[in-house]
PDB file of C-alpha atoms in Angstrom:
ATOM      1  CA  MET A   1       4.181 -31.338  -7.737  1.00  0.00           C
ATOM      2  CA  PRO A   2       1.118 -32.757  -9.466  1.00  0.00           C
ATOM      3  CA  ALA A   3       3.112 -33.779 -12.713  1.00  0.00           C
ATOM      4  CA  THR A   4       5.702 -35.378 -10.672  1.00  0.00           C
ATOM      5  CA  ALA A   5       3.079 -37.351  -8.696  1.00  0.00           C
ATOM      6  CA  LEU A   6       1.426 -38.272 -11.896  1.00  0.00           C
ATOM      7  CA  SER A   7       4.694 -39.729 -13.226  1.00  0.00           C
ATOM      8  CA  ALA A   8       4.895 -41.740 -10.049  1.00  0.00           C
ATOM      9  CA  VAL A   9       1.808 -43.375 -11.080  1.00  0.00           C
ATOM     10  CA  THR A  10       3.852 -45.402 -13.587  1.00  0.00           C
ATOM     11  CA  GLN A  11       6.278 -46.543 -10.807  1.00  0.00           C
ATOM     12  CA  PHE A  12       3.463 -48.319  -8.910  1.00  0.00           C
ATOM     13  CA  PHE A  13       0.837 -49.267 -11.695  1.00  0.00           C
ATOM     14  CA  ASP A  14       0.876 -50.188 -15.346  1.00  0.00           C
ATOM     15  CA  GLU A  15       1.067 -46.918 -17.606  1.00  0.00           C
ATOM     16  CA  GLN A  16      -1.238 -48.597 -20.126  1.00  0.00           C
ATOM     17  CA  THR A  17      -3.931 -49.277 -17.598  1.00  0.00           C
ATOM     18  CA  ALA A  18      -3.845 -45.711 -16.388  1.00  0.00           C
ATOM     19  CA  LYS A  19      -4.057 -44.468 -20.047  1.00  0.00           C
ATOM     20  CA  ASP A  20      -7.004 -46.806 -21.002  1.00  0.00           C
ATOM     21  CA  LEU A  21      -8.952 -45.833 -17.846  1.00  0.00           C
ATOM     22  CA  LEU A  22      -8.543 -42.121 -18.534  1.00  0.00           C
ATOM     23  CA  SER A  23      -9.854 -42.433 -22.167  1.00  0.00           C
ATOM     24  CA  ASP A  24     -13.350 -41.485 -22.813  1.00  0.00           C
ATOM     25  CA  SER A  25     -13.233 -42.227 -26.595  1.00  0.00           C
ATOM     26  CA  GLY A  26     -11.552 -45.741 -26.435  1.00  0.00           C
ATOM     27  CA  ASP A  27      -8.353 -44.254 -27.763  1.00  0.00           C
ATOM     28  CA  PRO A  28      -5.706 -44.266 -24.977  1.00  0.00           C
ATOM     29  CA  VAL A  29      -4.572 -41.008 -23.705  1.00  0.00           C
ATOM     30  CA  LEU A  30      -1.170 -40.178 -24.877  1.00  0.00           C
ATOM     31  CA  ASP A  31       0.131 -38.357 -21.830  1.00  0.00           C
ATOM     32  CA  VAL A  32      -1.209 -38.940 -18.511  1.00  0.00           C
ATOM     33  CA  THR A  33       0.616 -36.102 -16.890  1.00  0.00           C
ATOM     34  CA  ALA A  34      -1.150 -33.613 -19.058  1.00  0.00           C
ATOM     35  CA  ASP A  35      -4.830 -34.893 -18.800  1.00  0.00           C
ATOM     36  CA  ALA A  36      -7.307 -32.743 -16.960  1.00  0.00           C
ATOM     37  CA  LYS A  37      -9.163 -35.694 -15.611  1.00  0.00           C
ATOM     38  CA  ALA A  38      -5.966 -37.234 -14.185  1.00  0.00           C
ATOM     39  CA  LEU A  39      -4.971 -33.812 -12.522  1.00  0.00           C
ATOM     40  CA  THR A  40      -8.411 -33.564 -10.787  1.00  0.00           C
ATOM     41  CA  LEU A  41      -8.457 -37.242  -9.637  1.00  0.00           C
ATOM     42  CA  LEU A  42      -4.800 -36.691  -8.361  1.00  0.00           C
ATOM     43  CA  ALA A  43      -5.729 -33.608  -6.543  1.00  0.00           C
ATOM     44  CA  ALA A  44      -8.650 -35.606  -4.925  1.00  0.00           C
ATOM     45  CA  ALA A  45      -6.293 -38.337  -3.922  1.00  0.00           C
ATOM     46  CA  ARG A  46      -3.871 -35.763  -2.537  1.00  0.00           C
ATOM     47  CA  GLY A  47      -6.705 -34.216  -0.597  1.00  0.00           C
ATOM     48  CA  ARG A  48      -7.772 -37.491   0.805  1.00  0.00           C
ATOM     49  CA  LEU A  49      -4.146 -38.006   2.191  1.00  0.00           C
ATOM     50  CA  ALA A  50      -4.113 -34.466   3.631  1.00  0.00           C
ATOM     51  CA  SER A  51      -7.518 -34.680   5.113  1.00  0.00           C
ATOM     52  CA  ALA A  52      -6.371 -37.786   7.062  1.00  0.00           C
ATOM     53  CA  CYS A  53      -3.093 -36.391   7.951  1.00  0.00           C
ATOM     54  CA  THR A  54      -4.166 -32.800   9.149  1.00  0.00           C
ATOM     55  CA  VAL A  55      -6.568 -34.436  11.823  1.00  0.00           C
ATOM     56  CA  SER A  56      -5.562 -32.949  15.114  1.00  0.00           C
ATOM     57  CA  ASN A  57      -2.834 -30.897  13.290  1.00  0.00           C
ATOM     58  CA  MET A  58      -0.435 -33.959  13.190  1.00  0.00           C
ATOM     59  CA  TYR A  59       0.802 -32.660   9.924  1.00  0.00           C
ATOM     60  CA  ALA A  60       0.771 -29.451   7.934  1.00  0.00           C
ATOM     61  CA  ALA A  61       0.332 -29.544   4.137  1.00  0.00           C
ATOM     62  CA  ALA A  62       3.920 -28.365   3.854  1.00  0.00           C
ATOM     63  CA  ASP A  63       5.195 -31.489   5.891  1.00  0.00           C
ATOM     64  CA  LEU A  64       3.559 -33.757   3.427  1.00  0.00           C
ATOM     65  CA  ASP A  65       5.297 -31.739   0.555  1.00  0.00           C
ATOM     66  CA  ASP A  66       8.536 -31.735   2.360  1.00  0.00           C
ATOM     67  CA  LEU A  67       8.905 -35.432   2.768  1.00  0.00           C
ATOM     68  CA  THR A  68      11.880 -37.051   1.375  1.00  0.00           C
ATOM     69  CA  GLY A  69      13.273 -40.461   0.953  1.00  0.00           C
ATOM     70  CA  ASP A  70      11.378 -43.389   2.075  1.00  0.00           C
ATOM     71  CA  SER A  71       8.468 -41.270   3.530  1.00  0.00           C
ATOM     72  CA  ALA A  72       8.038 -39.419   0.151  1.00  0.00           C
ATOM     73  CA  ALA A  73       7.839 -42.813  -1.674  1.00  0.00           C
ATOM     74  CA  LEU A  74       5.159 -44.010   0.819  1.00  0.00           C
ATOM     75  CA  ARG A  75       3.223 -40.884   0.384  1.00  0.00           C
ATOM     76  CA  ASP A  76       3.314 -41.285  -3.467  1.00  0.00           C
ATOM     77  CA  GLU A  77       2.240 -44.798  -3.072  1.00  0.00           C
ATOM     78  CA  ILE A  78      -0.708 -44.008  -1.114  1.00  0.00           C
ATOM     79  CA  VAL A  79      -1.715 -41.034  -3.462  1.00  0.00           C
ATOM     80  CA  CYS A  80      -1.151 -43.246  -6.452  1.00  0.00           C
ATOM     81  CA  LYS A  81      -3.227 -46.175  -4.978  1.00  0.00           C
ATOM     82  CA  ALA A  82      -6.042 -43.613  -4.263  1.00  0.00           C
ATOM     83  CA  PHE A  83      -5.628 -42.137  -7.793  1.00  0.00           C
ATOM     84  CA  MET A  84      -5.892 -45.498  -9.445  1.00  0.00           C
ATOM     85  CA  VAL A  85      -9.007 -46.570  -7.476  1.00  0.00           C
ATOM     86  CA  SER A  86     -10.907 -43.425  -8.370  1.00  0.00           C
ATOM     87  CA  LEU A  87      -9.699 -43.895 -11.916  1.00  0.00           C
ATOM     88  CA  ALA A  88     -10.971 -47.415 -12.009  1.00  0.00           C
ATOM     89  CA  ARG A  89     -14.296 -46.396 -10.635  1.00  0.00           C
ATOM     90  CA  ARG A  90     -14.656 -44.138 -13.705  1.00  0.00           C
ATOM     91  CA  ARG A  91     -14.832 -47.415 -15.820  1.00  0.00           C
ATOM     92  CA  PRO A  92     -16.472 -49.968 -13.680  1.00  0.00           C
ATOM     93  CA  GLU A  93     -17.346 -52.126 -16.676  1.00  0.00           C
ATOM     94  CA  LYS A  94     -13.636 -52.465 -17.702  1.00  0.00           C
ATOM     95  CA  PHE A  95     -12.061 -53.085 -14.389  1.00  0.00           C
ATOM     96  CA  ALA A  96     -14.700 -54.020 -11.775  1.00  0.00           C
ATOM     97  CA  SER A  97     -12.770 -56.433  -9.932  1.00  0.00           C
ATOM     98  CA  ASP A  98     -11.846 -57.725  -6.279  1.00  0.00           C
ATOM     99  CA  TYR A  99      -8.367 -56.220  -7.002  1.00  0.00           C
ATOM    100  CA  TRP A 100      -9.496 -52.772  -6.960  1.00  0.00           C
ATOM    101  CA  LYS A 101     -11.788 -53.226  -3.944  1.00  0.00           C
ATOM    102  CA  ALA A 102      -8.741 -54.667  -2.151  1.00  0.00           C
ATOM    103  CA  ILE A 103      -6.709 -51.672  -3.068  1.00  0.00           C
ATOM    104  CA  ALA A 104      -9.480 -49.294  -1.971  1.00  0.00           C
ATOM    105  CA  GLU A 105      -9.704 -50.949   1.468  1.00  0.00           C
ATOM    106  CA  GLU A 106      -5.947 -51.079   1.878  1.00  0.00           C
ATOM    107  CA  VAL A 107      -5.684 -47.276   1.263  1.00  0.00           C
ATOM    108  CA  GLU A 108      -8.694 -46.483   3.330  1.00  0.00           C
ATOM    109  CA  GLU A 109      -7.309 -48.580   6.111  1.00  0.00           C
ATOM    110  CA  TYR A 110      -3.825 -46.949   5.899  1.00  0.00           C
ATOM    111  CA  LEU A 111      -5.432 -43.427   5.931  1.00  0.00           C
ATOM    112  CA  ASP A 112      -7.379 -44.381   8.996  1.00  0.00           C
ATOM    113  CA  ARG A 113      -4.262 -45.457  10.764  1.00  0.00           C
ATOM    114  CA  LEU A 114      -2.648 -42.164   9.668  1.00  0.00           C
ATOM    115  CA  ARG A 115      -5.685 -40.306  11.086  1.00  0.00           C
ATOM    116  CA  LYS A 116      -5.380 -42.013  14.248  1.00  0.00           C
ATOM    117  CA  GLY A 117      -1.749 -41.639  14.612  1.00  0.00           C
ATOM    118  CA  GLU A 118      -0.970 -45.307  14.553  1.00  0.00           C
ATOM    119  CA  ARG A 119       1.287 -44.740  11.546  1.00  0.00           C
ATOM    120  CA  LEU A 120       3.572 -41.665  10.914  1.00  0.00           C
ATOM    121  CA  PHE A 121       5.548 -40.207   8.287  1.00  0.00           C
ATOM    122  CA  ASP A 122       9.211 -39.375   9.190  1.00  0.00           C
ATOM    123  CA  VAL A 123       8.751 -35.855  10.527  1.00  0.00           C
ATOM    124  CA  ILE A 124      10.992 -35.083  13.466  1.00  0.00           C
ATOM    125  CA  ALA A 125       8.329 -33.250  15.509  1.00  0.00           C
ATOM    126  CA  ASN A 126       5.907 -36.251  15.131  1.00  0.00           C
ATOM    127  CA  ARG A 127       8.630 -38.718  16.381  1.00  0.00           C
ATOM    128  CA  GLU A 128       9.394 -36.738  19.311  1.00  0.00           C
ATOM    129  CA  ALA A 129       5.700 -36.271  20.273  1.00  0.00           C
ATOM    130  CA  GLY A 130       5.598 -40.088  21.003  1.00  0.00           C
ATOM    131  CA  LEU A 131       8.333 -39.980  23.510  1.00  0.00           C
ATOM    132  CA  PRO A 132       7.228 -39.878  27.049  1.00  0.00           C
ATOM    133  CA  THR A 133       8.131 -36.712  29.113  1.00  0.00           C
ATOM    134  CA  ILE A 134       7.849 -35.620  32.726  1.00  0.00           C
ATOM    135  CA  ASP A 135       5.918 -32.451  32.932  1.00  0.00           C
ATOM    136  CA  GLY A 136       4.503 -30.504  36.020  1.00  0.00           C
ATOM    137  CA  PRO A 137       5.890 -28.826  39.189  1.00  0.00           C
ATOM    138  CA  THR A 138       8.832 -29.825  40.986  1.00  0.00           C
ATOM    139  CA  LEU A 139       9.138 -30.427  44.825  1.00  0.00           C
ATOM    140  CA  THR A 140      10.612 -27.042  45.276  1.00  0.00           C
ATOM    141  CA  THR A 141       7.720 -25.358  43.432  1.00  0.00           C
ATOM    142  CA  TYR A 142       5.242 -27.278  45.664  1.00  0.00           C
ATOM    143  CA  GLU A 143       7.277 -26.139  48.827  1.00  0.00           C
ATOM    144  CA  ARG A 144       6.901 -22.680  47.962  1.00  0.00           C
ATOM    145  CA  LEU A 145       3.149 -22.952  47.576  1.00  0.00           C
ATOM    146  CA  HIS A 146       3.126 -23.683  51.358  1.00  0.00           C
ATOM    147  CA  MET A 147       0.003 -25.991  50.979  1.00  0.00           C
ATOM    148  CA  LEU A 148      -1.680 -27.883  53.813  1.00  0.00           C
ATOM    149  CA  PRO A 149       0.202 -30.931  53.419  1.00  0.00           C
ATOM    150  CA  ASP A 150       3.609 -29.041  53.853  1.00  0.00           C
ATOM    151  CA  ARG A 151       2.262 -27.210  56.942  1.00  0.00           C
ATOM    152  CA  THR A 152       1.270 -30.485  58.920  1.00  0.00           C
ATOM    153  CA  ASN A 153       4.021 -32.458  60.071  1.00  0.00           C
ATOM    154  CA  ASN A 154       3.902 -36.511  59.810  1.00  0.00           C
ATOM    155  CA  TYR A 155       0.072 -36.492  58.795  1.00  0.00           C
ATOM    156  CA  TYR A 156       0.428 -36.555  54.912  1.00  0.00           C
ATOM    157  CA  PRO A 157       3.026 -38.745  53.152  1.00  0.00           C
ATOM    158  CA  GLY A 158       6.133 -36.801  51.979  1.00  0.00           C
ATOM    159  CA  ARG A 159       5.684 -34.862  48.764  1.00  0.00           C
ATOM    160  CA  GLY A 160       8.751 -36.345  47.253  1.00  0.00           C
ATOM    161  CA  GLY A 161       7.106 -39.895  47.529  1.00  0.00           C
ATOM    162  CA  ARG A 162       4.073 -38.570  45.677  1.00  0.00           C
ATOM    163  CA  LEU A 163       5.707 -36.781  42.721  1.00  0.00           C
ATOM    164  CA  PRO A 164       6.616 -38.785  39.547  1.00  0.00           C
ATOM    165  CA  ILE A 165      10.157 -40.266  39.384  1.00  0.00           C
ATOM    166  CA  GLY A 166      12.548 -37.616  38.548  1.00  0.00           C
ATOM    167  CA  ARG A 167      10.450 -34.570  39.754  1.00  0.00           C
ATOM    168  CA  ALA A 168      11.511 -34.772  43.349  1.00  0.00           C
ATOM    169  CA  THR A 169      14.223 -31.932  42.963  1.00  0.00           C
TER     170      THR A 169
END
């Protein structure tokens, strides 16, 4: 997928800017997708995204690779922004500006929100994880334990009133 992700750079940023930033000789790089420096920087950008998303096992690497549609476009945008920031840092004398600082802060903020679970990619398991569920023993399970509140009549409130709504059966 690296070549595909590198071709996505031109969807989010000017191709000529990327070629200029990759050049060490002053002559623009002809093919961004075949440049070794670009592949390394892209791998680092993808690694930054993966390290943010795999905190607490929120995503597996395969989940990020299998994204489709809008989520895949968002993933590519984040990776391309991180890639271009790294690329601009190679040539601070050319493109040292507040623009790249703002992009770097935006990427880092979004990665931080992914890390904390405030933002999610469209993975079914993660959407379902945010839904509240009722878990725990039912009233019948408690009655079978024959605990002290069940053996003393009218001293403790009824167990049905102390269980979460929906767990009284």
